[in-house]
mmCIF file of C-alpha atoms in Angstrom:
data_model
loop_
_atom_site.group_PDB
_atom_site.id
_atom_site.type_symbol
_atom_site.label_atom_id
_atom_site.label_comp_id
_atom_site.label_asym_id
_atom_site.label_seq_id
_atom_site.Cartn_x
_atom_site.Cartn_y
_atom_site.Cartn_z
ATOM 1 C CA MET A 1 -45.953 -8.838 213.404
ATOM 2 C CA ALA A 2 -44.947 -5.551 211.614
ATOM 3 C CA LYS A 3 -45.662 -2.268 212.409
ATOM 4 C CA CYS A 4 -47.805 0.508 211.295
ATOM 5 C CA PRO A 5 -46.051 2.503 208.764
ATOM 6 C CA GLU A 6 -48.689 5.543 209.855
ATOM 7 C CA CYS A 7 -48.317 5.312 213.997
ATOM 8 C CA ASP A 8 -45.636 2.634 214.388
ATOM 9 C CA ALA A 9 -48.220 0.223 216.236
ATOM 10 C CA GLU A 10 -47.264 -3.338 216.023
ATOM 11 C CA VAL A 11 -49.798 -5.046 213.653
ATOM 12 C CA THR A 12 -50.198 -8.818 214.182
ATOM 13 C CA VAL A 13 -52.863 -10.483 211.299
ATOM 14 C CA GLY A 14 -54.351 -13.729 210.862
ATOM 15 C CA GLY A 15 -52.712 -16.724 209.911
ATOM 16 C CA ASP A 16 -55.310 -16.630 206.912
ATOM 17 C CA ALA A 17 -54.114 -13.415 205.511
ATOM 18 C CA VAL A 18 -52.939 -13.342 202.057
ATOM 19 C CA LYS A 19 -51.131 -10.817 199.759
ATOM 20 C CA GLY A 20 -53.456 -7.597 198.882
ATOM 21 C CA GLU A 21 -55.264 -8.391 202.223
ATOM 22 C CA ILE A 22 -56.715 -4.900 203.599
ATOM 23 C CA VAL A 23 -56.570 -4.908 207.164
ATOM 24 C CA PRO A 24 -57.096 -1.769 209.785
ATOM 25 C CA CYS A 25 -54.741 -0.699 212.101
ATOM 26 C CA PRO A 26 -56.484 -1.079 215.501
ATOM 27 C CA ASP A 27 -54.635 1.987 216.987
ATOM 28 C CA CYS A 28 -54.980 4.456 214.067
ATOM 29 C CA GLY A 29 -57.778 2.752 212.168
ATOM 30 C CA ALA A 30 -55.333 3.334 208.931
ATOM 31 C CA GLU A 31 -56.312 1.198 206.101
ATOM 32 C CA LEU A 32 -52.650 -1.162 205.848
ATOM 33 C CA GLU A 33 -51.968 -3.471 202.799
ATOM 34 C CA VAL A 34 -50.268 -6.473 203.399
ATOM 35 C CA THR A 35 -47.564 -6.583 200.711
ATOM 36 C CA GLU A 36 -45.957 -9.799 202.371
ATOM 37 C CA THR A 37 -47.004 -12.548 204.609
ATOM 38 C CA LYS A 38 -43.691 -14.381 205.863
ATOM 39 C CA PRO A 39 -42.561 -12.442 207.013
ATOM 40 C CA LEU A 40 -45.697 -9.602 207.337
ATOM 41 C CA ALA A 41 -45.130 -6.638 205.618
ATOM 42 C CA LEU A 42 -47.738 -4.075 205.697
ATOM 43 C CA ALA A 43 -47.573 -0.409 203.501
ATOM 44 C CA LEU A 44 -50.459 2.215 203.561
ATOM 45 C CA ALA A 45 -53.008 1.143 201.238
ATOM 46 C CA PRO A 46 -53.719 3.344 198.426
ATOM 47 C CA GLU A 47 -56.284 6.136 198.719
ATOM 48 C CA ALA A 48 -59.599 6.242 196.971
ATOM 49 C CA GLU A 49 -59.589 7.249 193.277
ATOM 50 C CA GLU A 50 -62.331 8.766 191.208
ATOM 51 C CA ASP A 51 -62.929 5.071 189.651
ATOM 52 C CA TRP A 52 -62.932 3.115 192.625
ATOM 53 C CA GLY A 53 -66.411 1.408 193.501
ATOM 54 C CA GLU A 54 -68.775 -1.550 192.379
ATOM 55 C CA MET B 1 -63.384 -33.246 183.276
ATOM 56 C CA ASN B 2 -60.892 -31.395 185.381
ATOM 57 C CA SER B 3 -61.496 -27.797 186.734
ATOM 58 C CA PRO B 4 -61.018 -24.901 184.927
ATOM 59 C CA THR B 5 -57.977 -22.807 186.076
ATOM 60 C CA VAL B 6 -59.892 -19.446 187.226
ATOM 61 C CA GLY B 7 -57.736 -16.298 186.946
ATOM 62 C CA VAL B 8 -58.953 -13.862 189.779
ATOM 63 C CA LEU B 9 -58.167 -10.122 188.415
ATOM 64 C CA LEU B 10 -58.197 -7.896 191.081
ATOM 65 C CA SER B 11 -56.340 -4.664 193.062
ATOM 66 C CA ARG B 12 -56.563 -5.663 196.066
ATOM 67 C CA VAL B 13 -57.949 -8.605 198.511
ATOM 68 C CA ARG B 14 -61.454 -7.194 200.493
ATOM 69 C CA VAL B 15 -63.973 -9.342 202.148
ATOM 70 C CA GLU B 16 -65.437 -9.518 199.132
ATOM 71 C CA GLU B 17 -62.308 -11.158 197.337
ATOM 72 C CA LYS B 18 -60.916 -13.266 199.909
ATOM 73 C CA LEU B 19 -64.468 -15.101 200.472
ATOM 74 C CA LEU B 20 -64.464 -15.845 196.546
ATOM 75 C CA LEU B 21 -60.547 -17.003 197.261
ATOM 76 C CA GLU B 22 -61.922 -18.887 200.052
ATOM 77 C CA GLU B 23 -65.057 -20.814 197.911
ATOM 78 C CA LEU B 24 -62.585 -21.468 194.654
ATOM 79 C CA GLU B 25 -59.556 -23.305 197.455
ATOM 80 C CA SER B 26 -62.589 -25.497 199.350
ATOM 81 C CA ARG B 27 -63.453 -26.988 196.241
ATOM 82 C CA HIS B 28 -60.033 -27.588 194.912
ATOM 83 C CA VAL B 29 -60.109 -25.022 191.546
ATOM 84 C CA PRO B 30 -57.263 -24.113 190.053
ATOM 85 C CA THR B 31 -57.018 -20.699 190.937
ATOM 86 C CA LYS B 32 -54.414 -17.884 189.565
ATOM 87 C CA VAL B 33 -54.741 -14.530 191.576
ATOM 88 C CA LEU B 34 -53.900 -11.458 188.290
ATOM 89 C CA ASP B 35 -52.922 -8.319 190.543
ATOM 90 C CA ASP B 36 -54.049 -5.296 188.259
ATOM 91 C CA ARG B 37 -51.291 -3.150 189.084
ATOM 92 C CA GLU B 38 -48.588 -5.922 187.520
ATOM 93 C CA LEU B 39 -50.397 -7.058 185.070
ATOM 94 C CA ILE B 40 -48.827 -6.128 181.644
ATOM 95 C CA LEU B 41 -51.552 -6.778 178.749
ATOM 96 C CA GLU B 42 -48.928 -7.659 175.605
ATOM 97 C CA LEU B 43 -51.632 -6.681 173.123
ATOM 98 C CA GLU B 44 -49.633 -8.134 169.543
ATOM 99 C CA GLN B 45 -50.294 -11.919 170.658
ATOM 100 C CA LYS B 46 -52.248 -13.598 173.111
ATOM 101 C CA PRO B 47 -49.574 -14.236 175.465
ATOM 102 C CA ASP B 48 -50.473 -17.912 177.644
ATOM 103 C CA ILE B 49 -51.472 -16.246 180.927
ATOM 104 C CA GLY B 50 -52.774 -19.822 182.259
ATOM 105 C CA VAL B 51 -56.201 -19.231 182.567
ATOM 106 C CA ASP B 52 -59.412 -20.701 180.937
ATOM 107 C CA VAL B 53 -61.928 -17.887 182.509
ATOM 108 C CA VAL B 54 -61.213 -14.672 184.433
ATOM 109 C CA LEU B 55 -63.059 -13.600 187.102
ATOM 110 C CA GLU B 56 -63.195 -9.164 187.680
ATOM 111 C CA ARG B 57 -62.943 -7.750 191.142
ATOM 112 C CA CYS B 58 -60.862 -4.825 190.360
ATOM 113 C CA ILE B 59 -61.725 -1.960 192.090
ATOM 114 C CA GLN B 60 -60.585 0.817 189.359
ATOM 115 C CA HIS B 61 -63.487 0.443 187.035
ATOM 116 C CA SER B 62 -60.902 1.827 183.815
ATOM 117 C CA ARG B 63 -58.873 -1.293 184.665
ATOM 118 C CA ALA B 64 -61.434 -3.345 184.521
ATOM 119 C CA LEU B 65 -62.867 -2.054 181.358
ATOM 120 C CA TYR B 66 -59.634 -2.302 179.564
ATOM 121 C CA ALA B 67 -58.520 -4.985 180.613
ATOM 122 C CA LEU B 68 -61.970 -7.217 180.088
ATOM 123 C CA TRP B 69 -61.661 -5.125 176.320
ATOM 124 C CA VAL B 70 -58.324 -7.207 175.575
ATOM 125 C CA PHE B 71 -59.119 -10.786 177.348
ATOM 126 C CA GLY B 72 -62.535 -10.881 175.431
ATOM 127 C CA ILE B 73 -60.855 -10.121 172.111
ATOM 128 C CA TRP B 74 -58.185 -12.940 173.166
ATOM 129 C CA GLY B 75 -60.951 -15.626 173.449
ATOM 130 C CA ILE B 76 -60.643 -15.654 177.508
ATOM 131 C CA PRO B 77 -64.319 -15.920 179.204
ATOM 132 C CA THR B 78 -64.517 -13.217 181.811
ATOM 133 C CA VAL B 79 -67.319 -12.439 184.177
ATOM 134 C CA ASN B 80 -68.123 -10.106 183.585
ATOM 135 C CA THR B 81 -67.751 -9.276 180.124
ATOM 136 C CA PHE B 82 -66.607 -5.851 178.870
ATOM 137 C CA GLU B 83 -69.601 -5.155 177.615
ATOM 138 C CA VAL B 84 -71.293 -5.029 180.966
ATOM 139 C CA ALA B 85 -68.790 -3.493 182.697
ATOM 140 C CA ASP B 86 -68.826 -0.922 179.920
ATOM 141 C CA ILE B 87 -73.066 -0.055 180.629
ATOM 142 C CA CYS B 88 -73.006 -0.656 183.966
ATOM 143 C CA GLY B 89 -69.806 1.862 184.748
ATOM 144 C CA ASN B 90 -71.813 4.882 183.788
ATOM 145 C CA LYS B 91 -75.074 5.934 184.368
ATOM 146 C CA LEU B 92 -76.145 7.284 181.086
ATOM 147 C CA LEU B 93 -75.656 3.833 179.205
ATOM 148 C CA THR B 94 -77.294 1.531 181.491
ATOM 149 C CA THR B 95 -80.309 4.366 181.553
ATOM 150 C CA MET B 96 -80.753 3.986 177.536
ATOM 151 C CA ARG B 97 -80.193 0.185 177.912
ATOM 152 C CA LEU B 98 -83.364 0.156 181.100
ATOM 153 C CA ILE B 99 -85.543 1.952 178.626
ATOM 154 C CA ARG B 100 -84.664 0.166 175.475
ATOM 155 C CA ASP B 101 -85.997 -2.760 177.255
ATOM 156 C CA GLY B 102 -88.838 -1.487 179.292
ATOM 157 C CA VAL B 103 -87.273 -1.909 182.797
ATOM 158 C CA PRO B 104 -89.240 0.943 184.839
ATOM 159 C CA SER B 105 -86.625 3.364 186.277
ATOM 160 C CA PRO B 106 -86.471 7.160 187.424
ATOM 161 C CA ARG B 107 -86.967 9.826 184.841
ATOM 162 C CA THR B 108 -83.656 10.965 183.547
ATOM 163 C CA ARG B 109 -82.322 14.038 181.814
ATOM 164 C CA VAL B 110 -78.934 14.446 179.886
ATOM 165 C CA ALA B 111 -77.374 18.091 179.008
ATOM 166 C CA PHE B 112 -74.457 19.036 178.340
ATOM 167 C CA THR B 113 -74.031 22.685 179.443
ATOM 168 C CA PRO B 114 -74.948 24.015 183.195
ATOM 169 C CA GLU B 115 -77.716 26.741 181.631
ATOM 170 C CA SER B 116 -79.150 23.201 179.488
ATOM 171 C CA ALA B 117 -78.726 21.074 182.520
ATOM 172 C CA LEU B 118 -80.463 24.107 184.600
ATOM 173 C CA VAL B 119 -83.728 24.185 182.564
ATOM 174 C CA ALA B 120 -84.042 19.961 182.711
ATOM 175 C CA ALA B 121 -83.622 20.572 186.193
ATOM 176 C CA GLU B 122 -86.764 22.776 186.424
ATOM 177 C CA GLU B 123 -88.642 20.828 183.595
ATOM 178 C CA LEU B 124 -88.604 17.867 185.977
ATOM 179 C CA GLY B 125 -89.354 19.559 189.108
ATOM 180 C CA TYR B 126 -87.349 20.215 192.220
ATOM 181 C CA PRO B 127 -85.936 18.602 193.888
ATOM 182 C CA VAL B 128 -83.848 16.075 191.068
ATOM 183 C CA VAL B 129 -80.570 14.259 192.011
ATOM 184 C CA MET B 130 -77.273 15.161 190.061
ATOM 185 C CA LYS B 131 -75.172 12.346 189.527
ATOM 186 C CA PRO B 132 -71.928 12.026 187.724
ATOM 187 C CA LEU B 133 -72.202 9.380 184.980
ATOM 188 C CA VAL B 134 -69.164 7.119 186.542
ATOM 189 C CA GLY B 135 -68.525 6.611 189.988
ATOM 190 C CA SER B 136 -70.116 4.830 193.043
ATOM 191 C CA TRP B 137 -70.529 4.064 196.698
ATOM 192 C CA GLY B 138 -72.515 7.333 196.355
ATOM 193 C CA ARG B 139 -69.475 10.206 195.495
ATOM 194 C CA LEU B 140 -70.767 13.483 194.032
ATOM 195 C CA ILE B 141 -74.375 12.514 193.935
ATOM 196 C CA SER B 142 -76.107 15.033 194.927
ATOM 197 C CA LYS B 143 -80.221 15.796 195.900
ATOM 198 C CA VAL B 144 -80.900 19.327 194.692
ATOM 199 C CA ASN B 145 -83.974 21.023 196.159
ATOM 200 C CA ASP B 146 -84.224 24.118 194.593
ATOM 201 C CA ARG B 147 -82.795 26.395 191.662
ATOM 202 C CA GLU B 148 -80.227 28.359 193.953
ATOM 203 C CA ALA B 149 -79.169 25.071 195.061
ATOM 204 C CA ALA B 150 -78.695 23.608 191.496
ATOM 205 C CA GLU B 151 -77.197 26.630 190.008
ATOM 206 C CA ALA B 152 -74.118 26.260 192.904
ATOM 207 C CA VAL B 153 -74.079 22.319 191.811
ATOM 208 C CA LEU B 154 -73.412 23.052 188.519
ATOM 209 C CA GLU B 155 -70.815 26.117 188.944
ATOM 210 C CA HIS B 156 -68.575 23.363 191.147
ATOM 211 C CA LYS B 157 -69.510 20.871 189.026
ATOM 212 C CA ASP B 158 -67.993 22.966 186.279
ATOM 213 C CA VAL B 159 -64.445 23.749 188.242
ATOM 214 C CA LEU B 160 -64.365 20.365 189.054
ATOM 215 C CA GLY B 161 -62.054 19.139 186.265
ATOM 216 C CA THR B 162 -62.857 16.372 184.700
ATOM 217 C CA TYR B 163 -64.916 16.497 181.392
ATOM 218 C CA MET B 164 -67.142 13.771 182.871
ATOM 219 C CA HIS B 165 -68.466 16.337 185.266
ATOM 220 C CA SER B 166 -69.696 18.531 182.338
ATOM 221 C CA ILE B 167 -72.539 16.000 181.287
ATOM 222 C CA TYR B 168 -74.995 16.398 183.890
ATOM 223 C CA TYR B 169 -77.134 13.680 184.111
ATOM 224 C CA VAL B 170 -80.334 15.276 186.102
ATOM 225 C CA GLN B 171 -82.731 12.488 186.959
ATOM 226 C CA GLU B 172 -86.245 12.950 189.335
ATOM 227 C CA TYR B 173 -85.818 12.044 193.253
ATOM 228 C CA VAL B 174 -87.992 8.814 194.061
ATOM 229 C CA PRO B 175 -88.876 9.682 197.586
ATOM 230 C CA LYS B 176 -87.765 6.738 199.595
ATOM 231 C CA PRO B 177 -89.318 5.191 202.543
ATOM 232 C CA GLY B 178 -86.020 5.495 204.159
ATOM 233 C CA ARG B 179 -84.999 2.502 202.539
ATOM 234 C CA ASP B 180 -84.066 0.894 199.394
ATOM 235 C CA ILE B 181 -83.358 -2.807 197.850
ATOM 236 C CA ARG B 182 -79.919 -3.907 196.538
ATOM 237 C CA ALA B 183 -80.949 -7.064 194.691
ATOM 238 C CA PHE B 184 -78.346 -9.679 193.772
ATOM 239 C CA VAL B 185 -78.800 -11.427 190.160
ATOM 240 C CA VAL B 186 -76.053 -14.213 189.350
ATOM 241 C CA GLY B 187 -77.523 -15.789 185.441
ATOM 242 C CA ASP B 188 -81.093 -15.816 185.331
ATOM 243 C CA GLU B 189 -82.366 -15.642 189.237
ATOM 244 C CA THR B 190 -82.304 -13.486 191.959
ATOM 245 C CA ILE B 191 -80.327 -14.857 194.525
ATOM 246 C CA ALA B 192 -80.958 -12.212 197.114
ATOM 247 C CA ALA B 193 -81.895 -8.761 197.778
ATOM 248 C CA ILE B 194 -81.531 -6.701 201.325
ATOM 249 C CA TYR B 195 -83.182 -3.596 202.358
ATOM 250 C CA ARG B 196 -80.562 -0.839 202.700
ATOM 251 C CA TYR B 197 -82.077 1.644 204.944
ATOM 252 C CA SER B 198 -80.379 5.000 206.471
ATOM 253 C CA ASP B 199 -81.731 8.140 208.137
ATOM 254 C CA HIS B 200 -79.749 10.478 204.902
ATOM 255 C CA TRP B 201 -81.490 9.697 201.541
ATOM 256 C CA ILE B 202 -78.223 7.877 200.067
ATOM 257 C CA THR B 203 -78.673 4.342 201.639
ATOM 258 C CA ASN B 204 -75.580 2.402 200.186
ATOM 259 C CA THR B 205 -74.236 0.200 202.831
ATOM 260 C CA ALA B 206 -70.604 1.996 202.059
ATOM 261 C CA ARG B 207 -71.811 4.705 203.600
ATOM 262 C CA GLY B 208 -73.338 3.475 206.429
ATOM 263 C CA GLY B 209 -76.613 2.317 205.151
ATOM 264 C CA LYS B 210 -78.149 -0.939 207.855
ATOM 265 C CA ALA B 211 -79.255 -4.275 205.966
ATOM 266 C CA THR B 212 -81.997 -6.407 207.034
ATOM 267 C CA LYS B 213 -83.315 -9.626 204.360
ATOM 268 C CA CYS B 214 -85.178 -8.062 201.850
ATOM 269 C CA VAL B 215 -87.627 -10.935 200.541
ATOM 270 C CA VAL B 216 -87.264 -11.797 197.009
ATOM 271 C CA THR B 217 -91.019 -11.436 195.565
ATOM 272 C CA PRO B 218 -91.670 -12.456 191.741
ATOM 273 C CA GLU B 219 -92.332 -8.917 191.325
ATOM 274 C CA LEU B 220 -88.633 -8.242 192.439
ATOM 275 C CA ASN B 221 -87.162 -11.361 190.468
ATOM 276 C CA ASP B 222 -89.375 -10.004 187.080
ATOM 277 C CA VAL B 223 -87.749 -6.249 187.332
ATOM 278 C CA CYS B 224 -84.251 -7.739 188.488
ATOM 279 C CA VAL B 225 -83.644 -10.190 186.065
ATOM 280 C CA ARG B 226 -84.924 -8.225 183.488
ATOM 281 C CA ALA B 227 -82.407 -5.155 184.674
ATOM 282 C CA ALA B 228 -79.765 -7.812 184.552
ATOM 283 C CA ARG B 229 -80.418 -9.065 181.053
ATOM 284 C CA ALA B 230 -80.715 -5.317 179.362
ATOM 285 C CA VAL B 231 -76.629 -4.680 180.389
ATOM 286 C CA GLY B 232 -75.646 -7.853 178.760
ATOM 287 C CA GLY B 233 -76.131 -10.669 181.990
ATOM 288 C CA GLY B 234 -73.573 -11.897 184.382
ATOM 289 C CA VAL B 235 -73.397 -11.374 187.680
ATOM 290 C CA VAL B 236 -74.957 -8.103 188.724
ATOM 291 C CA ALA B 237 -76.084 -6.676 191.842
ATOM 292 C CA ILE B 238 -79.151 -4.218 191.253
ATOM 293 C CA ASP B 239 -80.012 -1.065 193.319
ATOM 294 C CA VAL B 240 -84.290 -0.939 193.340
ATOM 295 C CA LEU B 241 -86.087 2.221 194.705
ATOM 296 C CA GLU B 242 -89.925 1.527 195.892
ATOM 297 C CA GLY B 243 -91.789 4.625 193.643
ATOM 298 C CA ALA B 244 -95.313 5.095 194.476
ATOM 299 C CA GLU B 245 -96.200 3.694 190.903
ATOM 300 C CA GLY B 246 -94.011 0.174 191.739
ATOM 301 C CA LEU B 247 -90.028 -0.629 191.332
ATOM 302 C CA LEU B 248 -87.646 1.527 190.000
ATOM 303 C CA VAL B 249 -84.283 0.143 188.566
ATOM 304 C CA ASN B 250 -81.737 2.778 190.044
ATOM 305 C CA GLU B 251 -78.332 1.356 189.137
ATOM 306 C CA VAL B 252 -76.645 -2.013 188.368
ATOM 307 C CA ASN B 253 -73.429 -2.663 189.289
ATOM 308 C CA TYR B 254 -70.634 -4.931 187.289
ATOM 309 C CA THR B 255 -68.346 -5.471 190.288
ATOM 310 C CA MET B 256 -70.957 -5.902 193.146
ATOM 311 C CA GLU B 257 -70.126 -6.049 196.870
ATOM 312 C CA PHE B 258 -71.687 -8.106 199.224
ATOM 313 C CA ARG B 259 -69.600 -8.427 202.797
ATOM 314 C CA ASN B 260 -72.986 -7.040 204.384
ATOM 315 C CA SER B 261 -75.665 -9.491 202.253
ATOM 316 C CA ILE B 262 -74.193 -12.952 203.496
ATOM 317 C CA ASP B 263 -75.193 -13.238 206.925
ATOM 318 C CA THR B 264 -78.134 -11.250 206.303
ATOM 319 C CA THR B 265 -80.140 -12.781 203.543
ATOM 320 C CA GLY B 266 -78.595 -16.353 204.384
ATOM 321 C CA VAL B 267 -77.355 -17.076 200.562
ATOM 322 C CA ASN B 268 -73.671 -18.053 200.067
ATOM 323 C CA ILE B 269 -73.095 -15.636 197.456
ATOM 324 C CA PRO B 270 -69.414 -16.574 196.764
ATOM 325 C CA ALA B 271 -70.540 -20.382 196.147
ATOM 326 C CA LYS B 272 -73.414 -18.792 193.547
ATOM 327 C CA VAL B 273 -70.620 -16.271 192.068
ATOM 328 C CA ILE B 274 -68.297 -19.038 191.717
ATOM 329 C CA ASP B 275 -71.102 -21.763 190.065
ATOM 330 C CA PHE B 276 -71.607 -19.080 187.743
ATOM 331 C CA VAL B 277 -68.146 -19.128 187.016
ATOM 332 C CA LEU B 278 -67.425 -22.077 186.802
ATOM 333 C CA ALA B 279 -70.343 -22.482 184.233
ATOM 334 C CA THR B 280 -68.917 -19.661 182.371
ATOM 335 C CA ALA B 281 -65.300 -21.341 181.388
ATOM 336 C CA ALA B 282 -67.749 -24.552 180.531
ATOM 337 C CA ARG B 283 -69.780 -23.298 177.913
#
């Protein structure tokens, strides 16, 4: 479990979460990036840039 | 034969990357994640990065493009190749390849000034679609219904800041029956396709379009495989419009998103992609 950096809610992720995975905060909906799994650490995912996409 | 080590170049682990990594793990394929935010490419010499093939899954076109270029020079096979990324990442280059190879696509004009772009729009006849050459997820794509709207969009483009918005790509608007087709090509086969339904004229599922299964007819397979070959081949997703005269290829995407298409089509898309990556390594 870790705190959402946006709204301070407690966020849990699945046991199969990997570093770099994107998860939504269940409270505020912010996109969070798993920066560490043990222990769990979360950061706000980067905002989309102009050349993002397929 | 020992399994090759697969490098997965990525920016973030979205649903697609996770499915691909899980597929590799289920087959016990040695895998190395290459985070493009941490990557340092020593250009003077090919470093031993410990991979036999690279599957590119960057979210940023520019990073994908330059990393693929360097890997290619180093002789590391990649899926997709630099050529495919370069062509698919630019709508003008894609359209010219489709035209070169006789793949049907909407009529398109390119102009370099707002004034000439306005003339191009008038010649095509309204409505037209104006698109940035680089970009995806339907961003900044404008359906322009008349001259006044064209003037407004062109004025806005002129002040958007990057020079790429001053290369004017103007395309005929193809009326859709409330849907378009997204087809997935791996190598020489269209492995699956979906219809993307939306009340909005932009049907991208990233913009809320709903997906249902689309049967891959011989006609659809033919046009999609030819489109894939036109851009260099590999693993690509083709956006197809159902025009009055037949199918038209609208876009070709080289780092395809498929999360909404596995359950819809019943096709294990990540498995097909990994099959292709391993075959590429073995060549």
